[in-house]
PDB file of C-alpha atoms and ligand atoms in Angstrom:
ATOM      1  CA  MET A  18      72.725 216.933  84.164  1.00 72.00           C
ATOM      2  CA  GLU A  19      72.958 213.401  81.691  1.00 80.00           C
ATOM      3  CA  PRO A  20      75.340 212.866  79.312  1.00 96.00           C
ATOM      4  CA  ILE A  21      73.267 213.134  75.346  1.00 98.00           C
ATOM      5  CA  LEU A  22      76.518 211.713  74.120  1.00 98.00           C
ATOM      6  CA  GLN A  23      79.785 209.562  75.883  1.00 98.00           C
ATOM      7  CA  ILE A  24      82.597 208.348  74.614  1.00 98.00           C
ATOM      8  CA  LYS A  25      84.731 206.299  76.267  1.00 98.00           C
ATOM      9  CA  ASN A  26      88.101 205.019  75.862  1.00 98.00           C
ATOM     10  CA  LEU A  27      87.504 205.345  72.268  1.00 98.00           C
ATOM     11  CA  THR A  28      90.267 204.585  69.512  1.00 98.00           C
ATOM     12  CA  HIS A  29      90.641 204.202  66.191  1.00 98.00           C
ATOM     13  CA  THR A  30      93.897 202.689  64.213  1.00 98.00           C
ATOM     14  CA  TYR A  31      94.106 202.897  60.748  1.00 97.00           C
ATOM     15  CA  GLY A  32      95.975 200.738  59.009  1.00 95.00           C
ATOM     16  CA  VAL A  33      95.313 197.373  61.641  1.00 93.00           C
ATOM     17  CA  GLY A  34      98.381 194.759  60.903  1.00 93.00           C
ATOM     18  CA  THR A  35     100.082 196.783  58.253  1.00 95.00           C
ATOM     19  CA  PRO A  36     103.250 199.088  57.927  1.00 95.00           C
ATOM     20  CA  PHE A  37     100.772 202.043  57.409  1.00 93.00           C
ATOM     21  CA  GLN A  38      99.224 201.153  61.021  1.00 96.00           C
ATOM     22  CA  ARG A  39      98.506 204.390  63.177  1.00 95.00           C
ATOM     23  CA  SER A  40      95.942 205.575  65.882  1.00 97.00           C
ATOM     24  CA  ALA A  41      94.301 208.626  64.910  1.00 98.00           C
ATOM     25  CA  VAL A  42      92.238 208.873  68.400  1.00 98.00           C
ATOM     26  CA  GLU A  43      93.735 206.818  71.526  1.00 98.00           C
ATOM     27  CA  ASP A  44      91.871 206.659  74.218  1.00 98.00           C
ATOM     28  CA  MET A  45      89.709 209.413  74.073  1.00 98.00           C
ATOM     29  CA  SER A  46      87.007 210.017  76.854  1.00 98.00           C
ATOM     30  CA  PHE A  47      84.761 212.369  77.581  1.00 98.00           C
ATOM     31  CA  ASP A  48      81.311 213.500  77.682  1.00 98.00           C
ATOM     32  CA  VAL A  49      78.968 215.901  75.454  1.00 98.00           C
ATOM     33  CA  TYR A  50      75.802 217.328  77.048  1.00 97.00           C
ATOM     34  CA  GLU A  51      72.300 218.131  75.826  1.00 96.00           C
ATOM     35  CA  GLY A  52      71.549 221.308  74.758  1.00 96.00           C
ATOM     36  CA  GLU A  53      75.188 221.740  74.694  1.00 97.00           C
ATOM     37  CA  PHE A  54      78.137 224.322  71.997  1.00 98.00           C
ATOM     38  CA  LEU A  55      81.226 221.867  72.072  1.00 98.00           C
ATOM     39  CA  GLY A  56      84.155 223.134  70.509  1.00 98.00           C
ATOM     40  CA  ILE A  57      86.947 220.802  69.262  1.00 98.00           C
ATOM     41  CA  ILE A  58      89.469 222.207  68.222  1.00 96.00           C
ATOM     42  CA  GLY A  59      93.131 221.194  67.643  1.00 94.00           C
ATOM     43  CA  HIS A  60      96.209 220.825  64.467  1.00 91.00           C
ATOM     44  CA  THR A  61      95.777 219.121  60.919  1.00 92.00           C
ATOM     45  CA  GLY A  62      95.744 215.792  62.219  1.00 94.00           C
ATOM     46  CA  SER A  63      95.184 215.485  65.565  1.00 95.00           C
ATOM     47  CA  GLY A  64      92.603 213.417  65.333  1.00 97.00           C
ATOM     48  CA  LYS A  65      89.127 215.436  64.480  1.00 97.00           C
ATOM     49  CA  SER A  66      87.720 214.161  61.674  1.00 97.00           C
ATOM     50  CA  THR A  67      88.634 210.749  62.957  1.00 98.00           C
ATOM     51  CA  LEU A  68      87.108 211.109  66.288  1.00 98.00           C
ATOM     52  CA  ILE A  69      83.815 212.941  64.890  1.00 98.00           C
ATOM     53  CA  GLN A  70      82.932 209.859  61.851  1.00 98.00           C
ATOM     54  CA  HIS A  71      82.643 207.624  65.673  1.00 98.00           C
ATOM     55  CA  LEU A  72      79.851 209.835  66.550  1.00 98.00           C
ATOM     56  CA  ASN A  73      77.112 209.002  64.285  1.00 96.00           C
ATOM     57  CA  GLY A  74      78.613 205.283  63.290  1.00 97.00           C
ATOM     58  CA  LEU A  75      80.378 206.419  60.213  1.00 96.00           C
ATOM     59  CA  LEU A  76      83.614 204.227  61.554  1.00 97.00           C
ATOM     60  CA  LYS A  77      83.407 202.014  63.626  1.00 97.00           C
ATOM     61  CA  PRO A  78      86.195 201.954  67.097  1.00 98.00           C
ATOM     62  CA  THR A  79      88.906 199.788  67.197  1.00 98.00           C
ATOM     63  CA  ALA A  80      88.316 199.135  70.879  1.00 98.00           C
ATOM     64  CA  GLY A  81      85.949 201.607  73.495  1.00 98.00           C
ATOM     65  CA  GLN A  82      82.135 202.670  73.515  1.00 98.00           C
ATOM     66  CA  VAL A  83      80.390 205.587  71.613  1.00 98.00           C
ATOM     67  CA  LEU A  84      77.057 206.016  74.416  1.00 98.00           C
ATOM     68  CA  LEU A  85      73.983 207.756  72.970  1.00 98.00           C
ATOM     69  CA  GLY A  86      71.513 208.193  75.232  1.00 97.00           C
ATOM     70  CA  GLY A  87      73.049 206.350  77.389  1.00 97.00           C
ATOM     71  CA  LYS A  88      72.799 203.032  74.526  1.00 97.00           C
ATOM     72  CA  ASP A  89      75.848 201.535  73.010  1.00 98.00           C
ATOM     73  CA  ILE A  90      75.673 202.700  69.099  1.00 98.00           C
ATOM     74  CA  TRP A  91      76.763 199.670  68.153  1.00 98.00           C
ATOM     75  CA  ALA A  92      74.834 197.066  70.169  1.00 97.00           C
ATOM     76  CA  GLU A  93      72.705 196.625  68.066  1.00 96.00           C
ATOM     77  CA  PRO A  94      74.464 197.421  64.352  1.00 95.00           C
ATOM     78  CA  LYS A  95      71.749 196.824  62.442  1.00 95.00           C
ATOM     79  CA  LYS A  96      70.017 200.079  63.566  1.00 95.00           C
ATOM     80  CA  ILE A  97      72.913 202.274  62.787  1.00 96.00           C
ATOM     81  CA  ARG A  98      70.979 204.165  60.769  1.00 95.00           C
ATOM     82  CA  ASP A  99      69.146 205.755  63.540  1.00 96.00           C
ATOM     83  CA  VAL A 100      72.079 206.558  64.786  1.00 97.00           C
ATOM     84  CA  ARG A 101      73.324 208.585  61.894  1.00 96.00           C
ATOM     85  CA  PHE A 102      68.986 210.679  61.692  1.00 96.00           C
ATOM     86  CA  ARG A 103      69.942 211.206  65.737  1.00 97.00           C
ATOM     87  CA  VAL A 104      73.178 212.785  65.254  1.00 98.00           C
ATOM     88  CA  GLY A 105      73.846 214.513  61.867  1.00 97.00           C
ATOM     89  CA  LEU A 106      77.501 215.225  60.507  1.00 97.00           C
ATOM     90  CA  VAL A 107      77.889 217.821  58.314  1.00 96.00           C
ATOM     91  CA  PHE A 108      81.234 216.754  56.431  1.00 93.00           C
ATOM     92  CA  GLN A 109      83.767 219.102  55.432  1.00 92.00           C
ATOM     93  CA  TYR A 110      83.004 220.985  52.259  1.00 91.00           C
ATOM     94  CA  PRO A 111      80.253 219.348  52.209  1.00 91.00           C
ATOM     95  CA  GLU A 112      79.193 221.282  48.423  1.00 90.00           C
ATOM     96  CA  TYR A 113      81.163 218.488  46.914  1.00 89.00           C
ATOM     97  CA  GLN A 114      78.359 216.048  47.482  1.00 88.00           C
ATOM     98  CA  LEU A 115      75.781 218.097  46.781  1.00 91.00           C
ATOM     99  CA  PHE A 116      74.115 215.571  43.384  1.00 89.00           C
ATOM    100  CA  GLU A 117      70.543 216.800  42.579  1.00 93.00           C
ATOM    101  CA  GLU A 118      68.743 218.659  40.043  1.00 95.00           C
ATOM    102  CA  THR A 119      67.411 221.431  42.260  1.00 97.00           C
ATOM    103  CA  VAL A 120      68.294 223.143  45.757  1.00 97.00           C
ATOM    104  CA  TYR A 121      64.591 221.876  46.819  1.00 98.00           C
ATOM    105  CA  LYS A 122      65.524 218.013  46.208  1.00 97.00           C
ATOM    106  CA  ASP A 123      69.265 218.286  47.722  1.00 97.00           C
ATOM    107  CA  ILE A 124      67.353 219.115  50.917  1.00 97.00           C
ATOM    108  CA  ALA A 125      64.869 216.639  50.488  1.00 98.00           C
ATOM    109  CA  PHE A 126      67.032 214.413  50.466  1.00 97.00           C
ATOM    110  CA  GLY A 127      67.896 213.023  53.911  1.00 96.00           C
ATOM    111  CA  PRO A 128      64.764 213.510  55.155  1.00 97.00           C
ATOM    112  CA  THR A 129      63.503 211.849  52.484  1.00 97.00           C
ATOM    113  CA  ASN A 130      65.260 208.553  53.418  1.00 96.00           C
ATOM    114  CA  GLN A 131      63.655 209.333  57.321  1.00 96.00           C
ATOM    115  CA  GLY A 132      60.237 208.621  55.649  1.00 97.00           C
ATOM    116  CA  LYS A 133      59.409 212.256  55.831  1.00 97.00           C
ATOM    117  CA  THR A 134      56.751 212.746  52.905  1.00 97.00           C
ATOM    118  CA  GLY A 135      54.089 215.349  52.201  1.00 98.00           C
ATOM    119  CA  ASP A 136      53.658 218.493  54.109  1.00 98.00           C
ATOM    120  CA  GLU A 137      56.405 217.087  57.121  1.00 97.00           C
ATOM    121  CA  LEU A 138      58.975 216.937  54.272  1.00 98.00           C
ATOM    122  CA  ASP A 139      58.046 219.642  52.816  1.00 98.00           C
ATOM    123  CA  ARG A 140      57.811 222.059  56.480  1.00 97.00           C
ATOM    124  CA  CYS A 141      61.110 220.598  57.469  1.00 96.00           C
ATOM    125  CA  VAL A 142      62.768 221.642  53.897  1.00 98.00           C
ATOM    126  CA  ARG A 143      61.968 225.092  54.011  1.00 97.00           C
ATOM    127  CA  ASP A 144      62.044 225.168  57.871  1.00 96.00           C
ATOM    128  CA  ALA A 145      65.871 224.207  56.993  1.00 96.00           C
ATOM    129  CA  ALA A 146      66.418 226.210  54.242  1.00 97.00           C
ATOM    130  CA  ARG A 147      65.379 229.694  56.458  1.00 95.00           C
ATOM    131  CA  LEU A 148      67.693 228.812  58.816  1.00 93.00           C
ATOM    132  CA  VAL A 149      70.407 229.055  56.334  1.00 94.00           C
ATOM    133  CA  GLY A 150      69.449 232.109  54.718  1.00 92.00           C
ATOM    134  CA  ILE A 151      68.363 230.165  51.493  1.00 94.00           C
ATOM    135  CA  ARG A 152      65.356 232.029  49.853  1.00 93.00           C
ATOM    136  CA  ASP A 153      62.678 230.637  49.245  1.00 93.00           C
ATOM    137  CA  ASP A 154      63.704 231.532  45.311  1.00 94.00           C
ATOM    138  CA  GLN A 155      66.269 229.838  45.672  1.00 96.00           C
ATOM    139  CA  LEU A 156      64.491 226.461  46.161  1.00 97.00           C
ATOM    140  CA  ASP A 157      64.063 225.655  42.451  1.00 97.00           C
ATOM    141  CA  LYS A 158      67.137 226.824  40.837  1.00 96.00           C
ATOM    142  CA  SER A 159      70.424 224.611  40.053  1.00 96.00           C
ATOM    143  CA  PRO A 160      72.460 223.943  43.011  1.00 94.00           C
ATOM    144  CA  PHE A 161      75.374 224.113  40.963  1.00 91.00           C
ATOM    145  CA  GLU A 162      74.447 227.712  39.749  1.00 92.00           C
ATOM    146  CA  LEU A 163      74.957 229.220  43.630  1.00 92.00           C
ATOM    147  CA  SER A 164      77.775 230.986  45.008  1.00 89.00           C
ATOM    148  CA  GLY A 165      80.550 228.225  47.029  1.00 88.00           C
ATOM    149  CA  GLY A 166      78.699 229.657  50.091  1.00 89.00           C
ATOM    150  CA  GLN A 167      75.425 229.130  48.925  1.00 92.00           C
ATOM    151  CA  LYS A 168      76.368 225.489  48.053  1.00 94.00           C
ATOM    152  CA  ARG A 169      77.358 225.339  51.444  1.00 94.00           C
ATOM    153  CA  ARG A 170      74.309 226.051  53.005  1.00 95.00           C
ATOM    154  CA  VAL A 171      72.101 223.964  51.625  1.00 96.00           C
ATOM    155  CA  ALA A 172      74.264 221.078  52.445  1.00 95.00           C
ATOM    156  CA  LEU A 173      73.978 222.157  55.617  1.00 96.00           C
ATOM    157  CA  ALA A 174      70.235 222.782  55.303  1.00 97.00           C
ATOM    158  CA  GLY A 175      70.398 218.970  53.924  1.00 97.00           C
ATOM    159  CA  VAL A 176      71.640 217.669  57.466  1.00 97.00           C
ATOM    160  CA  LEU A 177      68.944 220.126  59.427  1.00 96.00           C
ATOM    161  CA  ALA A 178      65.818 219.471  57.226  1.00 97.00           C
ATOM    162  CA  MET A 179      66.786 215.572  59.179  1.00 96.00           C
ATOM    163  CA  GLU A 180      66.308 217.617  62.660  1.00 95.00           C
ATOM    164  CA  PRO A 181      68.880 215.496  64.026  1.00 97.00           C
ATOM    165  CA  GLU A 182      69.512 215.819  68.255  1.00 97.00           C
ATOM    166  CA  VAL A 183      73.316 216.761  67.445  1.00 98.00           C
ATOM    167  CA  LEU A 184      74.579 218.308  65.111  1.00 98.00           C
ATOM    168  CA  VAL A 185      78.678 217.913  63.789  1.00 98.00           C
ATOM    169  CA  LEU A 186      80.081 220.207  62.577  1.00 98.00           C
ATOM    170  CA  ASP A 187      83.190 219.552  60.763  1.00 97.00           C
ATOM    171  CA  GLU A 188      85.178 222.693  60.157  1.00 96.00           C
ATOM    172  CA  PRO A 189      82.274 224.101  58.569  1.00 95.00           C
ATOM    173  CA  THR A 190      83.529 227.991  57.682  1.00 94.00           C
ATOM    174  CA  ALA A 191      86.887 226.828  56.290  1.00 93.00           C
ATOM    175  CA  GLY A 192      87.711 228.366  52.513  1.00 91.00           C
ATOM    176  CA  LEU A 193      84.928 230.824  52.854  1.00 91.00           C
ATOM    177  CA  ASP A 194      86.214 234.594  53.492  1.00 90.00           C
ATOM    178  CA  PRO A 195      86.098 236.396  57.224  1.00 90.00           C
ATOM    179  CA  ALA A 196      82.643 238.372  56.124  1.00 90.00           C
ATOM    180  CA  GLY A 197      81.039 234.711  54.652  1.00 90.00           C
ATOM    181  CA  ARG A 198      82.680 232.955  57.879  1.00 92.00           C
ATOM    182  CA  GLU A 199      80.767 234.849  60.150  1.00 92.00           C
ATOM    183  CA  ASN A 200      77.332 234.930  58.496  1.00 92.00           C
ATOM    184  CA  LEU A 201      77.479 231.084  58.341  1.00 93.00           C
ATOM    185  CA  MET A 202      78.474 231.385  62.374  1.00 95.00           C
ATOM    186  CA  ALA A 203      76.077 233.507  62.838  1.00 94.00           C
ATOM    187  CA  ASN A 204      73.513 231.158  61.302  1.00 93.00           C
ATOM    188  CA  ILE A 205      74.525 228.052  63.510  1.00 95.00           C
ATOM    189  CA  ARG A 206      74.883 230.475  66.820  1.00 94.00           C
ATOM    190  CA  ASP A 207      70.936 231.488  65.736  1.00 92.00           C
ATOM    191  CA  PHE A 208      69.989 227.638  65.536  1.00 92.00           C
ATOM    192  CA  HIS A 209      71.690 226.190  68.421  1.00 95.00           C
ATOM    193  CA  ARG A 210      70.142 229.090  70.240  1.00 92.00           C
ATOM    194  CA  ASN A 211      66.882 229.010  68.983  1.00 91.00           C
ATOM    195  CA  ARG A 212      66.087 225.015  68.925  1.00 89.00           C
ATOM    196  CA  HIS A 213      68.480 224.334  71.558  1.00 88.00           C
ATOM    197  CA  THR A 214      70.313 221.282  69.707  1.00 95.00           C
ATOM    198  CA  THR A 215      73.475 219.725  70.900  1.00 98.00           C
ATOM    199  CA  VAL A 216      75.916 221.450  68.648  1.00 98.00           C
ATOM    200  CA  ILE A 217      79.241 219.984  68.098  1.00 98.00           C
ATOM    201  CA  LEU A 218      81.880 222.638  66.146  1.00 98.00           C
ATOM    202  CA  VAL A 219      85.252 220.803  64.886  1.00 97.00           C
ATOM    203  CA  SER A 220      87.547 223.726  63.648  1.00 93.00           C
ATOM    204  CA  HIS A 221      91.378 225.125  63.659  1.00 84.00           C
ATOM    205  CA  SER A 222      90.520 228.362  64.613  1.00 89.00           C
ATOM    206  CA  MET A 223      90.973 229.605  67.855  1.00 91.00           C
ATOM    207  CA  ASP A 224      89.120 232.581  67.386  1.00 90.00           C
ATOM    208  CA  GLU A 225      85.879 231.064  66.107  1.00 92.00           C
ATOM    209  CA  ILE A 226      85.728 228.661  69.017  1.00 93.00           C
ATOM    210  CA  ALA A 227      86.583 231.390  71.643  1.00 92.00           C
ATOM    211  CA  GLN A 228      83.532 232.927  70.179  1.00 91.00           C
ATOM    212  CA  ASN A 229      81.057 230.703  69.722  1.00 94.00           C
ATOM    213  CA  VAL A 230      81.261 227.607  72.034  1.00 96.00           C
ATOM    214  CA  ASP A 231      80.150 226.954  75.246  1.00 96.00           C
ATOM    215  CA  ARG A 232      83.127 224.004  76.029  1.00 97.00           C
ATOM    216  CA  ILE A 233      86.105 223.264  74.868  1.00 97.00           C
ATOM    217  CA  LEU A 234      87.958 219.531  73.792  1.00 97.00           C
ATOM    218  CA  VAL A 235      91.432 220.231  72.558  1.00 97.00           C
ATOM    219  CA  LEU A 236      92.634 217.423  70.966  1.00 96.00           C
ATOM    220  CA  LYS A 237      96.948 216.958  70.374  1.00 95.00           C
ATOM    221  CA  SER A 238      98.098 213.816  68.385  1.00 96.00           C
ATOM    222  CA  ALA A 239      95.258 211.111  68.651  1.00 98.00           C
ATOM    223  CA  HIS A 240      94.236 212.439  72.475  1.00 97.00           C
ATOM    224  CA  VAL A 241      92.470 215.130  74.992  1.00 97.00           C
ATOM    225  CA  LEU A 242      94.815 217.528  75.753  1.00 96.00           C
ATOM    226  CA  MET A 243      92.562 220.037  77.217  1.00 96.00           C
ATOM    227  CA  SER A 244      88.759 220.325  78.193  1.00 96.00           C
ATOM    228  CA  GLY A 245      86.933 222.621  79.966  1.00 96.00           C
ATOM    229  CA  THR A 246      85.313 226.555  79.752  1.00 95.00           C
ATOM    230  CA  PRO A 247      87.309 228.809  76.948  1.00 93.00           C
ATOM    231  CA  ALA A 248      87.990 230.841  80.535  1.00 91.00           C
ATOM    232  CA  GLU A 249      89.597 227.670  82.084  1.00 94.00           C
ATOM    233  CA  VAL A 250      91.037 226.342  78.698  1.00 95.00           C
ATOM    234  CA  PHE A 251      92.849 230.309  78.219  1.00 92.00           C
ATOM    235  CA  ALA A 252      93.971 230.509  81.068  1.00 92.00           C
ATOM    236  CA  ARG A 253      96.320 227.503  80.005  1.00 94.00           C
ATOM    237  CA  ALA A 254      97.396 229.569  76.754  1.00 92.00           C
ATOM    238  CA  ASP A 255     100.779 229.477  78.142  1.00 91.00           C
ATOM    239  CA  GLU A 256     100.130 225.543  77.667  1.00 93.00           C
ATOM    240  CA  LEU A 257      98.300 226.095  75.041  1.00 93.00           C
ATOM    241  CA  LEU A 258     101.288 227.950  73.078  1.00 91.00           C
ATOM    242  CA  THR A 259     104.087 225.168  74.381  1.00 91.00           C
ATOM    243  CA  ALA A 260     102.029 222.666  72.578  1.00 87.00           C
ATOM    244  CA  GLY A 261     102.188 224.628  69.355  1.00 87.00           C
ATOM    245  CA  LEU A 262      98.611 225.677  69.240  1.00 90.00           C
ATOM    246  CA  ASP A 263      97.244 229.329  68.907  1.00 87.00           C
ATOM    247  CA  VAL A 264      94.874 231.125  71.549  1.00 90.00           C
ATOM    248  CA  PRO A 265      92.884 233.927  70.523  1.00 89.00           C
ATOM    249  CA  GLN A 266      93.997 237.195  69.531  1.00 90.00           C
ATOM    250  CA  VAL A 267      92.507 239.323  72.605  1.00 91.00           C
ATOM    251  CA  THR A 268      94.028 236.421  74.662  1.00 90.00           C
ATOM    252  CA  ARG A 269      97.630 237.066  73.286  1.00 89.00           C
ATOM    253  CA  ILE A 270      97.442 240.959  73.695  1.00 91.00           C
ATOM    254  CA  ALA A 271      96.606 240.147  77.311  1.00 90.00           C
ATOM    255  CA  MET A 272     100.059 237.920  77.660  1.00 89.00           C
ATOM    256  CA  ALA A 273     101.669 240.788  75.975  1.00 91.00           C
ATOM    257  CA  LEU A 274      99.795 243.809  78.376  1.00 90.00           C
ATOM    258  CA  LYS A 275     100.566 241.366  81.171  1.00 89.00           C
ATOM    259  CA  GLU A 276     104.452 240.543  80.452  1.00 90.00           C
ATOM    260  CA  ARG A 277     104.648 244.883  80.117  1.00 91.00           C
ATOM    261  CA  GLY A 278     103.810 244.718  83.553  1.00 91.00           C
ATOM    262  CA  LEU A 279     100.340 245.523  83.312  1.00 89.00           C
ATOM    263  CA  ASP A 280      97.995 244.278  86.268  1.00 89.00           C
ATOM    264  CA  ILE A 281      95.575 242.459  83.420  1.00 89.00           C
ATOM    265  CA  ASP A 282      94.208 238.531  83.765  1.00 86.00           C
ATOM    266  CA  PRO A 283      95.644 237.173  80.365  1.00 81.00           C
ATOM    267  CA  ALA A 284      92.867 234.588  80.622  1.00 82.00           C
ATOM    268  CA  VAL A 285      90.490 236.947  78.641  1.00 87.00           C
ATOM    269  CA  TYR A 286      89.005 235.856  75.411  1.00 88.00           C
ATOM    270  CA  THR A 287      87.031 238.570  74.350  1.00 87.00           C
ATOM    271  CA  VAL A 288      87.414 241.769  73.190  1.00 89.00           C
ATOM    272  CA  GLU A 289      84.427 243.150  75.621  1.00 90.00           C
ATOM    273  CA  ALA A 290      86.229 240.967  78.830  1.00 90.00           C
ATOM    274  CA  LEU A 291      89.839 242.852  77.972  1.00 90.00           C
ATOM    275  CA  GLU A 292      88.337 246.440  77.961  1.00 91.00           C
ATOM    276  CA  GLN A 293      86.492 245.426  80.909  1.00 90.00           C
ATOM    277  CA  GLN A 294      89.848 245.100  82.304  1.00 89.00           C
ATOM    278  CA  ILE A 295      91.542 248.077  80.406  1.00 89.00           C
ATOM    279  CA  LEU A 296      89.352 250.317  81.991  1.00 90.00           C
ATOM    280  CA  ALA A 297      89.523 249.058  85.543  1.00 88.00           C
ATOM    281  CA  LEU A 298      92.572 249.768  84.949  1.00 85.00           C
ATOM    282  CA  ARG A 299      92.532 253.425  84.005  1.00 79.00           C
ATOM    283  CA  LYS A 300      89.753 254.046  86.588  1.00 78.00           C
ATOM    284  CA  GLY A 301      92.937 253.091  89.294  1.00 74.00           C
ATOM    285  CA  GLY A 302      95.447 255.486  87.641  1.00 66.00           C
ATOM    286  CA  ALA A 303      97.606 252.642  86.678  1.00 62.00           C
ATOM    287  CA  VAL A 304      96.930 253.413  82.294  1.00 60.00           C
ATOM    288  CA  CYS A 305      97.079 257.168  81.179  1.00 56.00           C
TER     289      CYS A 305
HETATM  290  N1  ADP B  29      91.774 207.384  55.614  1.00 66.80           N
HETATM  291  C1  ADP B  29      92.080 206.865  56.228  1.00 66.80           C
HETATM  292  N2  ADP B  29      93.173 205.636  56.359  1.00 66.80           N
HETATM  293  C2  ADP B  29      94.538 206.332  56.861  1.00 66.80           C
HETATM  294  N3  ADP B  29      95.099 206.959  58.159  1.00 66.80           N
HETATM  295  C3  ADP B  29      94.188 208.343  57.437  1.00 66.80           C
HETATM  296  C4  ADP B  29      92.744 208.122  57.377  1.00 66.80           C
HETATM  297  N4  ADP B  29      91.832 209.167  57.390  1.00 66.80           N
HETATM  298  C5  ADP B  29      93.021 210.278  58.691  1.00 66.80           C
HETATM  299  N5  ADP B  29      94.339 209.326  58.434  1.00 66.80           N
HETATM  300  C6  ADP B  29      95.572 209.968  59.266  1.00 66.80           C
HETATM  301  O1  ADP B  29      94.898 209.556  60.795  1.00 66.80           O
HETATM  302  C7  ADP B  29      95.388 210.861  61.380  1.00 66.80           C
HETATM  303  C8  ADP B  29      94.016 212.054  61.852  1.00 66.80           C
HETATM  304  O2  ADP B  29      93.569 212.617  61.154  1.00 66.80           O
HETATM  305  P1  ADP B  29      91.791 213.078  60.623  1.00 66.80           P
HETATM  306  O3  ADP B  29      91.225 212.439  62.030  1.00 66.80           O
HETATM  307  O4  ADP B  29      91.735 213.751  59.622  1.00 66.80           O
HETATM  308  O5  ADP B  29      93.001 215.159  61.331  1.00 66.80           O
HETATM  309  P2  ADP B  29      92.594 216.056  62.011  1.00 66.80           P
HETATM  310  O6  ADP B  29      90.390 215.772  61.248  1.00 66.80           O
HETATM  311  O7  ADP B  29      92.333 216.755  63.206  1.00 66.80           O
HETATM  312  O8  ADP B  29      93.132 217.155  60.623  1.00 66.80           O
HETATM  313  C9  ADP B  29      96.658 211.584  60.234  1.00 66.80           C
HETATM  314  O9  ADP B  29      97.667 210.984  60.330  1.00 66.80           O
HETATM  315  C10 ADP B  29      96.000 211.336  58.884  1.00 66.80           C
HETATM  316  O10 ADP B  29      96.800 211.460  58.372  1.00 66.80           O
HETATM  317 MG1   MG B  30      89.971 217.035  59.798  1.00 66.80          MG
END
């Protein structure tokens, strides 16, 4: 399968030529495949936000390239606007960027810039609102009348309404309560499943990543530390812990059980998989 995005030896250095010069992304290379759900995880300061702002051309590489559909996004700088429409980026705390009088107008802002009008615009706005659980009767309200979680949904709908080929979300559940987090993730999962759009989810929660993505990229200090399926990455749980990173709660329980002598594969990361293993042990008479 052809990658939709190719990141080749990407470096981003802030404050070049000043005493504060620092590379937030250093020689990173990886591919993103069409239709996949990729998770990017790493500590605060590991370079996640800097990295993803290159995917739609908000930042320009200090060195290296970003290819979208096989083409360097900076080959024709005048066309960078098209890249921003094709790769939709939802910032962290996007609710602070709402500014229109009504929810409808806020969601319509991006697609209007794309040149959509009339029925097509109306369809994009209503479809996007529905995808994130904004009701029709909320569309005429001021976004400022909504709760924090609802405002975030409006901001997400504004990006979805542009019908991007790749949706990039920077810590979309940060600051929400557990129910709000799960609710929003369910919307994002449904969107990915139904539209087959490529989704890139940045998170600092291993549990959130483990429960949602097909493949994980682990960042550490401006570099890619690991990349693989959740099973491959969590099989290296010891390395993650040594690097000061977290592992999913389920993996931690499995590791503790193995340490106590039970024949358990510590690379599990879902409650169901751990349950299966424990049930198998019971059948074998290893657990009473
Ligand atoms: N605009 C900026 N100017 C200078 N340094 C920055 C800027 N944005 C981020 N940094 C630095 O780059 C590093 C990576 O930051 P960031 O990409 O925000 O990481 P993350 O999203 O993983 O927390 C940090 O050390 C941060 O302080
Ligand atoms: Mg960040």
